[in-house]
Amino acid sequence: MRKRILLLVMGLLLMASTAFAMTGRAIVTDFDDYTNARSGPGVQYSIISRVYYGNVFNLGEYASGWYRIYLHGNGSAWVSEKMLGFGTEVNRSGYINADNSNARSGPSSSSRLRGVFSQGDNVYVELAYDGWCYVNTHGSERVWVYGDYVSYY
């Protein structure tokens, strides 16, 4: 009986430590200047890149509290789940409903200003997170705009 329980516990531990695939996207939500992206799932792995607040990445596997993210055109890296947020996929066309709406680098009014929208500007909303929308400006640039300033067609 003890042998069976031991085998069961060992099997469960093995399954828990194995990476499993994730789908979707995640937002870097660490307010510090940057988050280290590593070569493997843990702080013992080397730093291979930096990712910044407000950046959005496609997800790969999950292992031991770390997600593999796919860097934009440059392979993949691992980031602690504590540094990521998970928005809601929207994928709808919309427009800016207020003049002089700020386009920002992250989902916060303290994020770096990247531009200003005019009322009526068309956008494609990809994600919603914490009251903010991650939008594609149809010129391939993606920025954050406060959600109250976006209406949908």
mmCIF file with all atom_site columns, C-alpha atoms in Angstrom:
data_model
loop_
_atom_site.group_PDB
_atom_site.id
_atom_site.type_symbol
_atom_site.label_atom_id
_atom_site.label_alt_id
_atom_site.label_comp_id
_atom_site.label_asym_id
_atom_site.label_entity_id
_atom_site.label_seq_id
_atom_site.pdbx_PDB_ins_code
_atom_site.Cartn_x
_atom_site.Cartn_y
_atom_site.Cartn_z
_atom_site.occupancy
_atom_site.B_iso_or_equiv
_atom_site.pdbx_formal_charge
_atom_site.auth_seq_id
_atom_site.auth_comp_id
_atom_site.auth_asym_id
_atom_site.auth_atom_id
_atom_site.pdbx_PDB_model_num
ATOM 1   C CA . MET A 1 1   ? 0.000   0.000  0.000   1.00 0.00 ? 1   MET A CA 1
ATOM 2   C CA . ARG A 1 2   ? 2.783   2.446  0.914   1.00 0.00 ? 2   ARG A CA 1
ATOM 3   C CA . LYS A 1 3   ? 4.532   1.634  -2.338  1.00 0.00 ? 3   LYS A CA 1
ATOM 4   C CA . ARG A 1 4   ? 1.379   2.499  -4.334  1.00 0.00 ? 4   ARG A CA 1
ATOM 5   C CA . ILE A 1 5   ? 0.949   5.798  -2.518  1.00 0.00 ? 5   ILE A CA 1
ATOM 6   C CA . LEU A 1 6   ? 4.613   6.650  -3.040  1.00 0.00 ? 6   LEU A CA 1
ATOM 7   C CA . LEU A 1 7   ? 4.326   5.858  -6.766  1.00 0.00 ? 7   LEU A CA 1
ATOM 8   C CA . LEU A 1 8   ? 1.159   7.952  -7.019  1.00 0.00 ? 8   LEU A CA 1
ATOM 9   C CA . VAL A 1 9   ? 2.778   10.926 -5.268  1.00 0.00 ? 9   VAL A CA 1
ATOM 10  C CA . MET A 1 10  ? 5.887   10.646 -7.452  1.00 0.00 ? 10  MET A CA 1
ATOM 11  C CA . GLY A 1 11  ? 3.722   10.549 -10.577 1.00 0.00 ? 11  GLY A CA 1
ATOM 12  C CA . LEU A 1 12  ? 1.777   13.624 -9.492  1.00 0.00 ? 12  LEU A CA 1
ATOM 13  C CA . LEU A 1 13  ? 4.989   15.517 -8.740  1.00 0.00 ? 13  LEU A CA 1
ATOM 14  C CA . LEU A 1 14  ? 6.389   14.591 -12.134 1.00 0.00 ? 14  LEU A CA 1
ATOM 15  C CA . MET A 1 15  ? 3.238   15.852 -13.872 1.00 0.00 ? 15  MET A CA 1
ATOM 16  C CA . ALA A 1 16  ? 3.285   19.092 -11.860 1.00 0.00 ? 16  ALA A CA 1
ATOM 17  C CA . SER A 1 17  ? 6.882   19.829 -12.800 1.00 0.00 ? 17  SER A CA 1
ATOM 18  C CA . THR A 1 18  ? 6.412   19.128 -16.509 1.00 0.00 ? 18  THR A CA 1
ATOM 19  C CA . ALA A 1 19  ? 5.881   22.072 -18.824 1.00 0.00 ? 19  ALA A CA 1
ATOM 20  C CA . PHE A 1 20  ? 2.516   22.305 -20.498 1.00 0.00 ? 20  PHE A CA 1
ATOM 21  C CA . ALA A 1 21  ? 1.448   24.386 -23.458 1.00 0.00 ? 21  ALA A CA 1
ATOM 22  C CA . MET A 1 22  ? -0.523  27.615 -23.080 1.00 0.00 ? 22  MET A CA 1
ATOM 23  C CA . THR A 1 23  ? -2.282  29.696 -25.661 1.00 0.00 ? 23  THR A CA 1
ATOM 24  C CA . GLY A 1 24  ? -3.137  33.344 -25.705 1.00 0.00 ? 24  GLY A CA 1
ATOM 25  C CA . ARG A 1 25  ? -1.213  36.462 -24.899 1.00 0.00 ? 25  ARG A CA 1
ATOM 26  C CA . ALA A 1 26  ? 0.161   38.116 -21.806 1.00 0.00 ? 26  ALA A CA 1
ATOM 27  C CA . ILE A 1 27  ? 1.028   41.682 -20.863 1.00 0.00 ? 27  ILE A CA 1
ATOM 28  C CA . VAL A 1 28  ? 4.167   42.636 -18.933 1.00 0.00 ? 28  VAL A CA 1
ATOM 29  C CA . THR A 1 29  ? 2.740   44.279 -15.812 1.00 0.00 ? 29  THR A CA 1
ATOM 30  C CA . ASP A 1 30  ? 5.894   44.848 -13.788 1.00 0.00 ? 30  ASP A CA 1
ATOM 31  C CA . PHE A 1 31  ? 6.056   48.630 -13.171 1.00 0.00 ? 31  PHE A CA 1
ATOM 32  C CA . ASP A 1 32  ? 9.848   48.609 -12.857 1.00 0.00 ? 32  ASP A CA 1
ATOM 33  C CA . ASP A 1 33  ? 11.732  49.795 -15.900 1.00 0.00 ? 33  ASP A CA 1
ATOM 34  C CA . TYR A 1 34  ? 12.058  46.268 -17.293 1.00 0.00 ? 34  TYR A CA 1
ATOM 35  C CA . THR A 1 35  ? 11.676  42.578 -16.519 1.00 0.00 ? 35  THR A CA 1
ATOM 36  C CA . ASN A 1 36  ? 14.388  40.056 -17.252 1.00 0.00 ? 36  ASN A CA 1
ATOM 37  C CA . ALA A 1 37  ? 13.529  37.407 -19.825 1.00 0.00 ? 37  ALA A CA 1
ATOM 38  C CA . ARG A 1 38  ? 15.545  34.228 -19.294 1.00 0.00 ? 38  ARG A CA 1
ATOM 39  C CA . SER A 1 39  ? 16.758  31.223 -21.259 1.00 0.00 ? 39  SER A CA 1
ATOM 40  C CA . GLY A 1 40  ? 14.775  28.825 -19.036 1.00 0.00 ? 40  GLY A CA 1
ATOM 41  C CA . PRO A 1 41  ? 12.024  28.747 -16.398 1.00 0.00 ? 41  PRO A CA 1
ATOM 42  C CA . GLY A 1 42  ? 13.839  30.089 -13.325 1.00 0.00 ? 42  GLY A CA 1
ATOM 43  C CA . VAL A 1 43  ? 16.225  32.721 -11.997 1.00 0.00 ? 43  VAL A CA 1
ATOM 44  C CA . GLN A 1 44  ? 19.116  30.283 -12.340 1.00 0.00 ? 44  GLN A CA 1
ATOM 45  C CA . TYR A 1 45  ? 18.909  30.637 -16.138 1.00 0.00 ? 45  TYR A CA 1
ATOM 46  C CA . SER A 1 46  ? 20.771  33.364 -18.002 1.00 0.00 ? 46  SER A CA 1
ATOM 47  C CA . ILE A 1 47  ? 19.144  36.670 -18.933 1.00 0.00 ? 47  ILE A CA 1
ATOM 48  C CA . ILE A 1 48  ? 18.732  36.796 -22.716 1.00 0.00 ? 48  ILE A CA 1
ATOM 49  C CA . SER A 1 49  ? 16.499  39.848 -23.113 1.00 0.00 ? 49  SER A CA 1
ATOM 50  C CA . ARG A 1 50  ? 14.567  42.549 -21.323 1.00 0.00 ? 50  ARG A CA 1
ATOM 51  C CA . VAL A 1 51  ? 10.822  43.102 -21.702 1.00 0.00 ? 51  VAL A CA 1
ATOM 52  C CA . TYR A 1 52  ? 9.077   46.299 -20.733 1.00 0.00 ? 52  TYR A CA 1
ATOM 53  C CA . TYR A 1 53  ? 5.849   47.282 -19.007 1.00 0.00 ? 53  TYR A CA 1
ATOM 54  C CA . GLY A 1 54  ? 2.934   47.175 -21.444 1.00 0.00 ? 54  GLY A CA 1
ATOM 55  C CA . ASN A 1 55  ? 4.617   44.851 -23.957 1.00 0.00 ? 55  ASN A CA 1
ATOM 56  C CA . VAL A 1 56  ? 2.310   42.081 -25.176 1.00 0.00 ? 56  VAL A CA 1
ATOM 57  C CA . PHE A 1 57  ? 3.595   38.626 -26.090 1.00 0.00 ? 57  PHE A CA 1
ATOM 58  C CA . ASN A 1 58  ? 2.217   35.332 -27.356 1.00 0.00 ? 58  ASN A CA 1
ATOM 59  C CA . LEU A 1 59  ? 2.490   32.557 -24.783 1.00 0.00 ? 59  LEU A CA 1
ATOM 60  C CA . GLY A 1 60  ? 4.122   29.167 -25.066 1.00 0.00 ? 60  GLY A CA 1
ATOM 61  C CA . GLU A 1 61  ? 4.558   26.589 -22.330 1.00 0.00 ? 61  GLU A CA 1
ATOM 62  C CA . TYR A 1 62  ? 4.158   27.061 -18.596 1.00 0.00 ? 62  TYR A CA 1
ATOM 63  C CA . ALA A 1 63  ? 6.582   25.472 -16.133 1.00 0.00 ? 63  ALA A CA 1
ATOM 64  C CA . SER A 1 64  ? 7.039   25.998 -12.396 1.00 0.00 ? 64  SER A CA 1
ATOM 65  C CA . GLY A 1 65  ? 5.617   29.526 -12.267 1.00 0.00 ? 65  GLY A CA 1
ATOM 66  C CA . TRP A 1 66  ? 7.220   30.692 -15.534 1.00 0.00 ? 66  TRP A CA 1
ATOM 67  C CA . TYR A 1 67  ? 5.806   31.268 -19.017 1.00 0.00 ? 67  TYR A CA 1
ATOM 68  C CA . ARG A 1 68  ? 7.637   30.972 -22.297 1.00 0.00 ? 68  ARG A CA 1
ATOM 69  C CA . ILE A 1 69  ? 6.926   34.102 -24.323 1.00 0.00 ? 69  ILE A CA 1
ATOM 70  C CA . TYR A 1 70  ? 7.618   34.567 -27.994 1.00 0.00 ? 70  TYR A CA 1
ATOM 71  C CA . LEU A 1 71  ? 9.756   37.630 -28.543 1.00 0.00 ? 71  LEU A CA 1
ATOM 72  C CA . HIS A 1 72  ? 8.883   39.812 -31.522 1.00 0.00 ? 72  HIS A CA 1
ATOM 73  C CA . GLY A 1 73  ? 10.913  38.304 -34.338 1.00 0.00 ? 73  GLY A CA 1
ATOM 74  C CA . ASN A 1 74  ? 13.651  37.085 -32.029 1.00 0.00 ? 74  ASN A CA 1
ATOM 75  C CA . GLY A 1 75  ? 12.970  33.607 -30.629 1.00 0.00 ? 75  GLY A CA 1
ATOM 76  C CA . SER A 1 76  ? 11.551  32.965 -27.188 1.00 0.00 ? 76  SER A CA 1
ATOM 77  C CA . ALA A 1 77  ? 12.363  33.536 -23.524 1.00 0.00 ? 77  ALA A CA 1
ATOM 78  C CA . TRP A 1 78  ? 10.903  32.766 -20.094 1.00 0.00 ? 78  TRP A CA 1
ATOM 79  C CA . VAL A 1 79  ? 9.268   35.296 -17.725 1.00 0.00 ? 79  VAL A CA 1
ATOM 80  C CA . SER A 1 80  ? 7.931   34.780 -14.210 1.00 0.00 ? 80  SER A CA 1
ATOM 81  C CA . GLU A 1 81  ? 4.147   34.634 -14.030 1.00 0.00 ? 81  GLU A CA 1
ATOM 82  C CA . LYS A 1 82  ? 4.367   37.295 -11.277 1.00 0.00 ? 82  LYS A CA 1
ATOM 83  C CA . MET A 1 83  ? 5.415   39.835 -13.927 1.00 0.00 ? 83  MET A CA 1
ATOM 84  C CA . LEU A 1 84  ? 2.564   39.117 -16.344 1.00 0.00 ? 84  LEU A CA 1
ATOM 85  C CA . GLY A 1 85  ? -1.091  40.041 -16.637 1.00 0.00 ? 85  GLY A CA 1
ATOM 86  C CA . PHE A 1 86  ? -3.719  38.398 -18.779 1.00 0.00 ? 86  PHE A CA 1
ATOM 87  C CA . GLY A 1 87  ? -6.158  40.522 -20.724 1.00 0.00 ? 87  GLY A CA 1
ATOM 88  C CA . THR A 1 88  ? -9.339  39.700 -22.572 1.00 0.00 ? 88  THR A CA 1
ATOM 89  C CA . GLU A 1 89  ? -9.117  39.096 -26.306 1.00 0.00 ? 89  GLU A CA 1
ATOM 90  C CA . VAL A 1 90  ? -11.368 41.624 -28.073 1.00 0.00 ? 90  VAL A CA 1
ATOM 91  C CA . ASN A 1 91  ? -10.407 41.556 -31.776 1.00 0.00 ? 91  ASN A CA 1
ATOM 92  C CA . ARG A 1 92  ? -12.931 44.172 -32.934 1.00 0.00 ? 92  ARG A CA 1
ATOM 93  C CA . SER A 1 93  ? -12.802 47.273 -35.085 1.00 0.00 ? 93  SER A CA 1
ATOM 94  C CA . GLY A 1 94  ? -13.465 50.517 -33.321 1.00 0.00 ? 94  GLY A CA 1
ATOM 95  C CA . TYR A 1 95  ? -12.803 54.226 -33.282 1.00 0.00 ? 95  TYR A CA 1
ATOM 96  C CA . ILE A 1 96  ? -11.587 56.879 -30.862 1.00 0.00 ? 96  ILE A CA 1
ATOM 97  C CA . ASN A 1 97  ? -14.576 58.767 -29.425 1.00 0.00 ? 97  ASN A CA 1
ATOM 98  C CA . ALA A 1 98  ? -12.730 61.684 -27.792 1.00 0.00 ? 98  ALA A CA 1
ATOM 99  C CA . ASP A 1 99  ? -10.352 64.229 -29.262 1.00 0.00 ? 99  ASP A CA 1
ATOM 100 C CA . ASN A 1 100 ? -6.736  64.342 -28.037 1.00 0.00 ? 100 ASN A CA 1
ATOM 101 C CA . SER A 1 101 ? -6.787  60.811 -26.569 1.00 0.00 ? 101 SER A CA 1
ATOM 102 C CA . ASN A 1 102 ? -3.310  59.741 -25.544 1.00 0.00 ? 102 ASN A CA 1
ATOM 103 C CA . ALA A 1 103 ? -1.632  56.678 -27.048 1.00 0.00 ? 103 ALA A CA 1
ATOM 104 C CA . ARG A 1 104 ? 0.638   55.123 -24.426 1.00 0.00 ? 104 ARG A CA 1
ATOM 105 C CA . SER A 1 105 ? 3.338   52.461 -24.189 1.00 0.00 ? 105 SER A CA 1
ATOM 106 C CA . GLY A 1 106 ? 1.518   50.646 -21.371 1.00 0.00 ? 106 GLY A CA 1
ATOM 107 C CA . PRO A 1 107 ? -1.904  50.374 -19.721 1.00 0.00 ? 107 PRO A CA 1
ATOM 108 C CA . SER A 1 108 ? -1.421  53.322 -17.364 1.00 0.00 ? 108 SER A CA 1
ATOM 109 C CA . SER A 1 109 ? -1.679  57.101 -17.504 1.00 0.00 ? 109 SER A CA 1
ATOM 110 C CA . SER A 1 110 ? 1.912   57.208 -16.250 1.00 0.00 ? 110 SER A CA 1
ATOM 111 C CA . SER A 1 111 ? 3.186   55.170 -19.223 1.00 0.00 ? 111 SER A CA 1
ATOM 112 C CA . ARG A 1 112 ? 5.261   56.898 -21.868 1.00 0.00 ? 112 ARG A CA 1
ATOM 113 C CA . LEU A 1 113 ? 3.247   58.968 -24.355 1.00 0.00 ? 113 LEU A CA 1
ATOM 114 C CA . ARG A 1 114 ? 3.595   57.530 -27.870 1.00 0.00 ? 114 ARG A CA 1
ATOM 115 C CA . GLY A 1 115 ? 1.184   59.809 -29.713 1.00 0.00 ? 115 GLY A CA 1
ATOM 116 C CA . VAL A 1 116 ? -2.237  61.403 -29.662 1.00 0.00 ? 116 VAL A CA 1
ATOM 117 C CA . PHE A 1 117 ? -5.432  60.206 -31.336 1.00 0.00 ? 117 PHE A CA 1
ATOM 118 C CA . SER A 1 118 ? -8.045  62.462 -32.887 1.00 0.00 ? 118 SER A CA 1
ATOM 119 C CA . GLN A 1 119 ? -11.736 61.826 -32.449 1.00 0.00 ? 119 GLN A CA 1
ATOM 120 C CA . GLY A 1 120 ? -12.900 59.432 -35.167 1.00 0.00 ? 120 GLY A CA 1
ATOM 121 C CA . ASP A 1 121 ? -9.519  57.727 -35.692 1.00 0.00 ? 121 ASP A CA 1
ATOM 122 C CA . ASN A 1 122 ? -10.027 54.070 -36.595 1.00 0.00 ? 122 ASN A CA 1
ATOM 123 C CA . VAL A 1 123 ? -8.347  51.405 -34.475 1.00 0.00 ? 123 VAL A CA 1
ATOM 124 C CA . TYR A 1 124 ? -8.440  47.644 -34.184 1.00 0.00 ? 124 TYR A CA 1
ATOM 125 C CA . VAL A 1 125 ? -8.764  46.598 -30.533 1.00 0.00 ? 125 VAL A CA 1
ATOM 126 C CA . GLU A 1 126 ? -6.807  43.433 -29.836 1.00 0.00 ? 126 GLU A CA 1
ATOM 127 C CA . LEU A 1 127 ? -6.914  43.192 -26.018 1.00 0.00 ? 127 LEU A CA 1
ATOM 128 C CA . ALA A 1 128 ? -8.582  44.791 -23.025 1.00 0.00 ? 128 ALA A CA 1
ATOM 129 C CA . TYR A 1 129 ? -6.768  44.928 -19.697 1.00 0.00 ? 129 TYR A CA 1
ATOM 130 C CA . ASP A 1 130 ? -7.526  46.830 -16.503 1.00 0.00 ? 130 ASP A CA 1
ATOM 131 C CA . GLY A 1 131 ? -9.699  49.455 -18.227 1.00 0.00 ? 131 GLY A CA 1
ATOM 132 C CA . TRP A 1 132 ? -7.286  49.941 -21.139 1.00 0.00 ? 132 TRP A CA 1
ATOM 133 C CA . CYS A 1 133 ? -7.331  48.788 -24.765 1.00 0.00 ? 133 CYS A CA 1
ATOM 134 C CA . TYR A 1 134 ? -4.344  47.501 -26.706 1.00 0.00 ? 134 TYR A CA 1
ATOM 135 C CA . VAL A 1 135 ? -4.957  48.775 -30.221 1.00 0.00 ? 135 VAL A CA 1
ATOM 136 C CA . ASN A 1 136 ? -3.473  48.392 -33.663 1.00 0.00 ? 136 ASN A CA 1
ATOM 137 C CA . THR A 1 137 ? -3.475  51.715 -35.484 1.00 0.00 ? 137 THR A CA 1
ATOM 138 C CA . HIS A 1 138 ? -3.640  50.038 -38.912 1.00 0.00 ? 138 HIS A CA 1
ATOM 139 C CA . GLY A 1 139 ? -0.100  51.197 -39.484 1.00 0.00 ? 139 GLY A CA 1
ATOM 140 C CA . SER A 1 140 ? 1.263   48.132 -37.642 1.00 0.00 ? 140 SER A CA 1
ATOM 141 C CA . GLU A 1 141 ? 2.010   50.154 -34.492 1.00 0.00 ? 141 GLU A CA 1
ATOM 142 C CA . ARG A 1 142 ? 0.341   48.886 -31.344 1.00 0.00 ? 142 ARG A CA 1
ATOM 143 C CA . VAL A 1 143 ? -0.324  51.194 -28.392 1.00 0.00 ? 143 VAL A CA 1
ATOM 144 C CA . TRP A 1 144 ? -2.535  51.445 -25.313 1.00 0.00 ? 144 TRP A CA 1
ATOM 145 C CA . VAL A 1 145 ? -5.474  53.843 -25.030 1.00 0.00 ? 145 VAL A CA 1
ATOM 146 C CA . TYR A 1 146 ? -7.868  54.308 -22.121 1.00 0.00 ? 146 TYR A CA 1
ATOM 147 C CA . GLY A 1 147 ? -10.917 52.112 -22.726 1.00 0.00 ? 147 GLY A CA 1
ATOM 148 C CA . ASP A 1 148 ? -13.525 54.859 -22.194 1.00 0.00 ? 148 ASP A CA 1
ATOM 149 C CA . TYR A 1 149 ? -12.137 56.609 -25.291 1.00 0.00 ? 149 TYR A CA 1
ATOM 150 C CA . VAL A 1 150 ? -12.838 53.630 -27.575 1.00 0.00 ? 150 VAL A CA 1
ATOM 151 C CA . SER A 1 151 ? -16.180 52.784 -29.173 1.00 0.00 ? 151 SER A CA 1
ATOM 152 C CA . TYR A 1 152 ? -16.922 49.788 -31.381 1.00 0.00 ? 152 TYR A CA 1
ATOM 153 C CA . TYR A 1 153 ? -18.578 49.573 -34.764 1.00 0.00 ? 153 TYR A CA 1
#
